[in-house]
Amino acid sequence: MNNQSLRDIKKKTTACALADAAFELALERGLDGFIVEDIVQRAGYSRRTFANHFSCKEEAVVMAAISFQGTEEYNHVIAEIPENTPPLDFLYHLMKTYLTTEVLWKMRKLILLSKKKPSLEPYILSGFHHLQVMAQETLRDFYLGRYPEGYTHLLVGAAYGALLPILDGSLNVLLPDPSESESSGAMTFEQYLDSTFSYLRNGFESSYPLNQTTNENSR
């Protein structure tokens, strides 16, 4: 391991510690109940260090939900995927690996916080874009030009775009949360993800409800 790698690891560890402290404070006090000084005191760093990683407390709070710390597991999953795996199946494995119960739980808390404090929304969308770019780069590195760049952008955009209705709360999808009881009227996130990739794999017009509507309208 070279010095650059050690620096990168240290930088990421520091950013995660600051983000986690900001997220904890947001849950405990609400977004208006703390300042940057509270974050650095809890995390054990200086304000200057905070400024080197984040522009404001809102950005730090959101980063706690999207930062990925299971790099070894992530790399192991990628290494186990056969080279001839179609990009759609590859992306499905990536999303299943990254979107863990903890990440989804934090995302749900972010949604609840953003409803009370809309200033979080731009940072949530920015963080979501970061996840999209990370997936695009992973696909590009795995397939090494075997697919056009535009293809991977469209594929990742479609898959991750399906998560936006969950982030803005317009779809009733049950995210894992040990503090809440399950709602019988909502599909689970796993069901929603499987449904999304089924549409992407088979086409939207192949679904029964859409065909049924078309047939009824033609009568």
Tab-separated table of C-alpha atoms in Angstrom, residues 13-199:
chain	number	residue	atom	x	y	z
A	13	THR	CA	-12.170	8.054	7.389
A	14	THR	CA	-12.127	11.688	8.514
A	15	ALA	CA	-14.963	12.635	6.164
A	16	CYS	CA	-17.070	9.694	7.356
A	17	ALA	CA	-16.492	10.572	11.022
A	18	LEU	CA	-17.566	14.180	10.443
A	19	ALA	CA	-20.578	13.121	8.375
A	20	ASP	CA	-21.705	10.575	10.966
A	21	ALA	CA	-21.428	13.184	13.727
A	22	ALA	CA	-23.506	15.627	11.677
A	23	PHE	CA	-26.126	12.978	10.956
A	24	GLU	CA	-26.392	11.979	14.616
A	25	LEU	CA	-26.832	15.608	15.665
A	26	ALA	CA	-29.490	16.136	12.998
A	27	LEU	CA	-31.485	13.195	14.339
A	28	GLU	CA	-31.058	14.284	17.947
A	29	ARG	CA	-31.658	18.036	17.612
A	30	GLY	CA	-33.055	18.689	14.181
A	31	LEU	CA	-31.143	20.544	11.485
A	32	ASP	CA	-31.544	23.914	13.209
A	33	GLY	CA	-30.436	22.578	16.580
A	34	PHE	CA	-26.694	22.457	15.995
A	35	ILE	CA	-23.839	24.261	14.247
A	36	VAL	CA	-20.551	23.206	12.665
A	37	GLU	CA	-18.763	23.701	15.984
A	38	ASP	CA	-20.959	20.994	17.520
A	39	ILE	CA	-20.039	18.613	14.704
A	40	VAL	CA	-16.283	19.044	15.035
A	41	GLN	CA	-16.428	18.728	18.822
A	42	ARG	CA	-18.323	15.464	18.604
A	43	ALA	CA	-16.092	14.050	15.864
A	44	GLY	CA	-12.859	15.309	17.432
A	45	TYR	CA	-11.624	17.460	14.560
A	46	SER	CA	-11.117	21.172	13.858
A	47	ARG	CA	-13.351	23.560	11.920
A	48	ARG	CA	-10.603	23.815	9.320
A	49	THR	CA	-10.680	20.060	8.810
A	50	PHE	CA	-14.450	20.224	8.400
A	51	ALA	CA	-14.066	22.982	5.793
A	52	ASN	CA	-11.626	20.786	3.865
A	53	HIS	CA	-14.356	18.184	3.394
A	54	PHE	CA	-17.720	19.941	3.448
A	55	SER	CA	-19.146	23.309	2.495
A	56	CYS	CA	-21.854	23.262	5.173
A	57	LYS	CA	-23.560	21.060	7.753
A	58	GLU	CA	-26.318	20.065	5.298
A	59	GLU	CA	-23.774	18.525	2.946
A	60	ALA	CA	-22.189	16.606	5.820
A	61	VAL	CA	-25.550	15.253	6.980
A	62	VAL	CA	-26.384	13.936	3.513
A	63	MET	CA	-22.914	12.445	3.016
A	64	ALA	CA	-23.503	10.193	6.033
A	65	ALA	CA	-26.186	8.386	4.051
A	66	ILE	CA	-24.394	8.035	0.721
A	67	SER	CA	-20.771	7.405	1.726
A	68	PHE	CA	-19.843	3.749	1.168
A	69	GLN	CA	-17.521	2.204	3.727
A	70	GLY	CA	-17.767	-1.441	2.712
A	71	THR	CA	-15.161	-1.113	-0.027
A	72	GLU	CA	-13.719	-4.616	0.452
A	73	GLU	CA	-17.143	-6.245	0.222
A	74	TYR	CA	-17.987	-4.095	-2.793
A	75	ASN	CA	-14.781	-5.103	-4.582
A	76	HIS	CA	-15.330	-8.752	-3.673
A	77	VAL	CA	-18.799	-8.706	-5.233
A	78	ILE	CA	-17.407	-7.180	-8.427
A	79	ALA	CA	-14.592	-9.743	-8.563
A	80	GLU	CA	-17.111	-12.600	-8.319
A	81	ILE	CA	-19.251	-11.355	-11.223
A	82	PRO	CA	-18.499	-13.292	-14.465
A	83	GLU	CA	-17.078	-11.223	-17.325
A	84	ASN	CA	-19.958	-12.168	-19.644
A	85	THR	CA	-22.607	-10.835	-17.242
A	86	PRO	CA	-24.967	-8.402	-19.026
A	87	PRO	CA	-24.637	-4.793	-17.791
A	88	LEU	CA	-28.205	-4.782	-16.457
A	89	ASP	CA	-27.523	-7.784	-14.218
A	90	PHE	CA	-24.193	-6.288	-13.170
A	91	LEU	CA	-25.898	-3.047	-12.133
A	92	TYR	CA	-28.533	-5.003	-10.211
A	93	HIS	CA	-25.796	-6.687	-8.157
A	94	LEU	CA	-24.133	-3.326	-7.492
A	95	MET	CA	-27.328	-1.733	-6.228
A	96	LYS	CA	-28.167	-4.727	-4.044
A	97	THR	CA	-24.683	-4.518	-2.527
A	98	TYR	CA	-24.611	-0.770	-1.957
A	99	LEU	CA	-28.207	-0.171	-0.889
A	100	THR	CA	-27.941	-1.984	2.425
A	101	THR	CA	-30.440	-1.756	5.270
A	102	GLU	CA	-28.274	0.892	6.948
A	103	VAL	CA	-28.030	3.045	3.811
A	104	LEU	CA	-31.763	2.789	3.148
A	105	TRP	CA	-32.557	3.558	6.784
A	106	LYS	CA	-30.396	6.688	6.635
A	107	MET	CA	-32.009	7.720	3.362
A	108	ARG	CA	-35.434	7.445	4.943
A	109	LYS	CA	-34.323	9.642	7.834
A	110	LEU	CA	-32.950	12.156	5.328
A	111	ILE	CA	-36.312	12.247	3.570
A	112	LEU	CA	-38.083	12.955	6.852
A	113	LEU	CA	-35.566	15.670	7.716
A	114	SER	CA	-35.895	17.285	4.282
A	115	LYS	CA	-39.665	17.559	4.674
A	116	LYS	CA	-39.056	19.774	7.690
A	117	LYS	CA	-35.989	21.466	6.221
A	118	PRO	CA	-36.133	21.814	2.399
A	119	SER	CA	-32.578	23.187	2.357
A	120	LEU	CA	-31.431	19.540	2.469
A	121	GLU	CA	-33.025	18.673	-0.873
A	122	PRO	CA	-30.298	20.062	-3.200
A	123	TYR	CA	-27.662	18.112	-1.279
A	124	ILE	CA	-29.736	14.926	-1.430
A	125	LEU	CA	-30.015	15.269	-5.206
A	126	SER	CA	-26.294	16.023	-5.441
A	127	GLY	CA	-25.505	12.945	-3.359
A	128	PHE	CA	-27.773	10.864	-5.542
A	129	HIS	CA	-25.896	12.106	-8.613
A	130	HIS	CA	-22.648	11.043	-6.916
A	131	LEU	CA	-23.989	7.484	-6.605
A	132	GLN	CA	-24.941	7.549	-10.268
A	133	VAL	CA	-21.472	8.643	-11.357
A	134	MET	CA	-19.881	5.973	-9.166
A	135	ALA	CA	-22.007	3.286	-10.844
A	136	GLN	CA	-21.177	4.617	-14.315
A	137	GLU	CA	-17.454	4.534	-13.577
A	138	THR	CA	-17.696	1.007	-12.176
A	139	LEU	CA	-19.480	-0.230	-15.310
A	140	ARG	CA	-16.966	1.536	-17.534
A	141	ASP	CA	-14.004	-0.024	-15.718
A	142	PHE	CA	-15.576	-3.491	-15.733
A	143	TYR	CA	-16.554	-3.647	-19.415
A	144	LEU	CA	-13.552	-1.678	-20.752
A	145	GLY	CA	-15.267	-0.206	-23.787
A	146	ARG	CA	-17.304	-3.274	-24.751
A	147	TYR	CA	-20.425	-1.113	-24.648
A	148	PRO	CA	-20.882	2.466	-25.897
A	149	GLU	CA	-20.513	5.118	-23.212
A	150	GLY	CA	-24.000	6.395	-23.954
A	151	TYR	CA	-25.436	2.940	-23.256
A	152	THR	CA	-24.067	2.774	-19.721
A	153	HIS	CA	-25.190	6.347	-19.006
A	154	LEU	CA	-28.748	5.564	-20.107
A	155	LEU	CA	-28.796	2.291	-18.187
A	156	VAL	CA	-27.541	3.786	-14.930
A	157	GLY	CA	-29.750	6.843	-15.349
A	158	ALA	CA	-32.854	4.696	-15.768
A	159	ALA	CA	-32.067	2.421	-12.828
A	160	TYR	CA	-31.099	5.165	-10.398
A	161	GLY	CA	-33.841	7.452	-11.676
A	162	ALA	CA	-36.322	4.879	-10.406
A	163	LEU	CA	-35.127	5.673	-6.877
A	164	LEU	CA	-36.027	9.370	-7.107
A	165	PRO	CA	-39.735	8.782	-6.317
A	166	ILE	CA	-38.586	7.104	-3.102
A	167	LEU	CA	-36.330	10.003	-2.196
A	168	ASP	CA	-39.037	12.604	-2.779
A	169	GLY	CA	-41.683	10.472	-1.084
A	170	SER	CA	-44.068	10.300	-4.057
A	171	LEU	CA	-44.121	6.472	-3.987
A	172	ASN	CA	-45.131	4.439	-0.958
A	173	VAL	CA	-42.248	1.982	-0.680
A	174	LEU	CA	-41.365	0.358	2.624
A	175	LEU	CA	-37.725	0.946	3.551
A	176	PRO	CA	-36.087	-1.101	6.334
A	177	ASP	CA	-36.467	0.662	9.681
A	178	PRO	CA	-36.332	-1.351	12.903
A	179	SER	CA	-38.197	1.404	14.775
A	180	GLU	CA	-41.275	1.223	12.537
A	181	SER	CA	-43.822	-1.510	11.962
A	182	GLU	CA	-44.407	-2.753	8.433
A	183	SER	CA	-47.245	-1.266	6.427
A	184	SER	CA	-49.339	-3.884	4.625
A	185	GLY	CA	-50.205	-1.383	1.896
A	186	ALA	CA	-46.645	-0.749	0.742
A	187	MET	CA	-44.256	-2.921	-1.236
A	188	THR	CA	-40.808	-3.478	0.224
A	189	PHE	CA	-37.761	-1.830	-1.288
A	190	GLU	CA	-36.490	-5.219	-2.466
A	191	GLN	CA	-39.774	-5.824	-4.290
A	192	TYR	CA	-39.589	-2.363	-5.815
A	193	LEU	CA	-36.006	-2.908	-6.980
A	194	ASP	CA	-36.895	-6.284	-8.499
A	195	SER	CA	-39.895	-4.716	-10.237
A	196	THR	CA	-37.751	-1.877	-11.589
A	197	PHE	CA	-35.211	-4.227	-13.120
A	198	SER	CA	-37.973	-6.442	-14.475
A	199	TYR	CA	-39.334	-3.446	-16.386
